[in-house]
Short mmCIF file of C-alpha atoms in Angstrom, two decimals:
data_model
loop_
_atom_site.label_atom_id
_atom_site.label_comp_id
_atom_site.label_asym_id
_atom_site.label_seq_id
_atom_site.Cartn_x
_atom_site.Cartn_y
_atom_site.Cartn_z
CA MET A 1 191.06 155.98 75.47
CA THR A 2 192.26 156.17 79.05
CA TRP A 3 193.94 153.16 80.61
CA ARG A 4 194.88 152.63 84.21
CA VAL A 5 198.21 151.47 85.57
CA LEU A 6 199.74 151.26 89.02
CA SER A 7 202.59 153.65 89.68
CA PRO A 8 206.14 152.27 89.63
CA VAL A 9 206.36 152.86 93.40
CA GLU A 10 203.11 150.92 94.02
CA VAL A 11 204.32 148.01 91.88
CA CYS A 12 207.72 147.83 93.55
CA ASP A 13 206.21 148.25 97.03
CA PHE A 14 203.89 145.32 96.25
CA LEU A 15 206.85 143.18 95.16
CA ASP A 16 209.02 144.31 98.09
CA PHE A 17 206.24 143.37 100.50
CA TRP A 18 206.15 139.79 99.23
CA ARG A 19 209.92 139.61 99.09
CA SER A 20 210.13 140.63 102.77
CA GLN A 21 207.87 137.83 103.99
CA THR A 22 209.06 134.67 105.71
CA TRP A 23 208.70 131.76 103.32
CA PRO A 24 207.40 129.06 103.00
CA MET A 25 203.80 130.12 103.48
CA VAL A 26 200.54 128.41 102.56
CA ALA A 27 198.01 130.02 100.21
CA ALA A 28 195.48 130.80 102.97
CA ASP A 29 198.09 132.84 104.87
CA THR A 30 199.10 134.60 101.65
CA HIS A 31 195.44 135.46 100.98
CA ALA A 32 195.04 136.84 104.51
CA LEU A 33 198.17 139.00 104.21
CA GLY A 34 197.04 140.33 100.84
CA ALA A 35 193.62 141.17 102.28
CA ARG A 36 195.18 143.02 105.21
CA GLU A 37 197.93 144.84 103.29
CA PHE A 38 196.33 145.45 99.90
CA GLY A 39 192.58 145.23 100.48
CA TRP A 40 192.14 142.01 98.53
CA THR A 41 188.77 140.37 98.72
CA LEU A 42 188.39 136.62 98.56
CA GLU A 43 185.90 135.05 96.23
CA VAL A 44 184.98 131.38 96.42
CA GLU A 45 184.27 129.19 93.44
CA ASP A 46 184.01 125.41 93.66
CA ASP A 47 185.21 125.58 97.28
CA GLU A 48 188.45 127.35 96.20
CA GLU A 49 189.36 130.85 97.39
CA TYR A 50 190.55 133.35 94.80
CA PRO A 51 191.99 136.72 95.83
CA MET A 52 190.85 139.78 93.89
CA ALA A 53 192.45 143.25 93.94
CA TYR A 54 189.43 145.42 93.16
CA ASP A 55 190.85 148.48 94.94
CA TYR A 56 193.22 149.23 92.04
CA GLY A 57 190.37 149.59 89.53
CA LEU A 58 192.10 147.58 86.80
CA THR A 59 190.19 145.73 84.09
CA ILE A 60 191.29 142.34 85.45
CA PRO A 61 191.53 142.40 89.26
CA ASP A 62 192.62 138.75 89.65
CA VAL A 63 195.60 138.02 91.86
CA SER A 64 197.50 134.92 90.88
CA ILE A 65 198.85 132.71 93.65
CA SER A 66 200.52 129.47 92.64
CA SER A 67 201.36 126.73 95.10
CA VAL A 68 203.54 123.66 95.14
CA ARG A 69 203.87 120.99 97.79
CA GLU A 70 206.34 123.20 99.69
CA GLY A 71 203.90 126.17 99.85
CA VAL A 72 203.22 129.23 97.74
CA SER A 73 205.56 129.44 94.77
CA ARG A 74 204.41 132.69 93.13
CA VAL A 75 202.33 135.79 93.84
CA GLY A 76 201.48 138.00 90.90
CA MET A 77 198.99 140.34 89.34
CA TRP A 78 198.29 142.55 86.39
CA VAL A 79 199.56 146.02 87.21
CA SER A 80 197.99 147.67 84.17
CA ASP A 81 194.66 147.45 82.46
CA VAL A 82 194.51 144.70 79.88
CA ILE A 83 194.36 146.30 76.44
CA ARG A 84 191.63 144.87 74.25
CA GLU A 85 192.56 146.61 71.00
CA VAL A 86 196.29 147.09 70.50
CA THR A 87 197.18 150.44 68.95
CA THR A 88 200.29 152.59 68.68
CA GLU A 89 198.91 154.65 71.58
CA SER A 90 198.37 151.59 73.81
CA THR A 91 201.79 150.18 72.91
CA ASN A 92 203.45 153.47 73.87
CA PHE A 93 201.39 153.69 77.09
CA LEU A 94 202.40 150.21 78.24
CA GLY A 95 206.02 150.56 77.09
CA ASP A 96 206.51 153.91 78.83
CA ASN A 97 204.99 152.66 82.09
CA TYR A 98 206.97 149.41 81.94
CA ALA A 99 210.21 151.36 81.48
CA LEU A 100 209.39 153.46 84.56
CA MET A 101 208.66 150.31 86.59
CA VAL A 102 211.94 148.70 85.53
CA ARG A 103 213.79 151.91 86.40
CA GLU A 104 212.19 151.96 89.87
CA GLY A 105 213.05 148.28 90.32
CA ALA A 106 216.65 148.91 89.28
CA SER A 107 216.94 151.71 91.86
CA ARG A 108 215.83 149.25 94.58
CA TRP A 109 217.27 145.89 93.53
CA GLY A 110 220.07 146.67 91.08
CA LYS A 111 220.38 146.00 87.39
CA PRO A 112 217.92 143.35 86.15
CA SER A 113 218.51 140.59 83.64
CA MET A 114 216.59 141.63 80.53
CA TYR A 115 214.93 139.39 77.95
CA ARG A 116 213.28 140.61 74.78
CA GLY A 117 211.06 138.21 72.87
CA VAL A 118 207.30 138.11 72.35
CA ARG A 119 207.24 139.50 75.88
CA ARG A 120 209.82 141.72 77.47
CA ARG A 121 210.98 140.59 80.90
CA ALA A 122 213.07 142.20 83.61
CA THR A 123 214.23 139.72 86.25
CA TRP A 124 215.89 140.23 89.61
CA GLU A 125 217.18 137.21 91.52
CA PHE A 126 218.08 137.44 95.20
CA ASP A 127 220.57 135.60 97.38
CA ALA A 128 217.73 134.56 99.71
CA GLY A 129 216.29 132.58 96.79
CA GLY A 130 213.37 134.72 95.66
CA LYS A 131 212.93 136.28 92.23
CA ILE A 132 211.01 139.28 90.88
CA LEU A 133 209.77 139.36 87.31
CA LEU A 134 208.20 142.31 85.49
CA SER A 135 206.70 141.30 82.13
CA LEU A 136 205.42 143.42 79.26
CA SER A 137 203.26 142.05 76.47
CA ASP A 138 201.38 144.00 73.83
CA LYS A 139 198.30 143.88 76.08
CA ALA A 140 199.44 144.31 79.70
CA ILE A 141 202.14 144.59 82.35
CA VAL A 142 202.40 141.81 84.95
CA ALA A 143 204.38 141.76 88.21
CA ASP A 144 205.36 138.46 89.84
CA PHE A 145 207.25 137.49 92.96
CA TYR A 146 208.60 133.95 92.95
CA THR A 147 209.21 132.59 96.44
CA PRO A 148 212.40 130.69 97.24
CA GLN A 149 210.30 127.51 96.94
CA GLY A 150 209.05 128.58 93.49
CA VAL A 151 212.58 129.37 92.31
CA GLU A 152 213.77 125.95 93.53
CA VAL A 153 210.92 124.15 91.76
CA ASP A 154 211.78 125.98 88.52
CA ARG A 155 215.48 125.17 88.97
CA ARG A 156 214.72 121.45 89.43
CA ALA A 157 212.53 121.59 86.30
CA GLY A 158 215.43 123.04 84.30
CA TYR A 159 214.27 126.68 84.03
#
């Protein structure tokens, strides 16, 4: 079986792009930037726009954008194919690629905080208030950028 995954440089460039933006920003502006910079297409369902990252060729091309009253709180996406049948081979594939992504992130943003539970997480928090999270489960790797507004909402909620 052959699975697809973004390179560590692509993943970190994606996260750096969102980190470099001026926040707060509304979802429509985030969608437009993603379309321009990453080739996202926008699909509409029930009068709601949903960005899709088809250009990467991953099994689930959905881009996740969460908003709060203050604007966009998180931008994230799967950066690997989603594994349907977990095997030793798929576990090694995801783990090896995740380690390379964390290493690339560490070279850019410094040593991450690491958490190992059902999911493994590498987290980088920045003085400007944003946060980057790389997550590994047994089925996929996910990359998220939390805006300063998203970090503040989580802080107020006790996370």
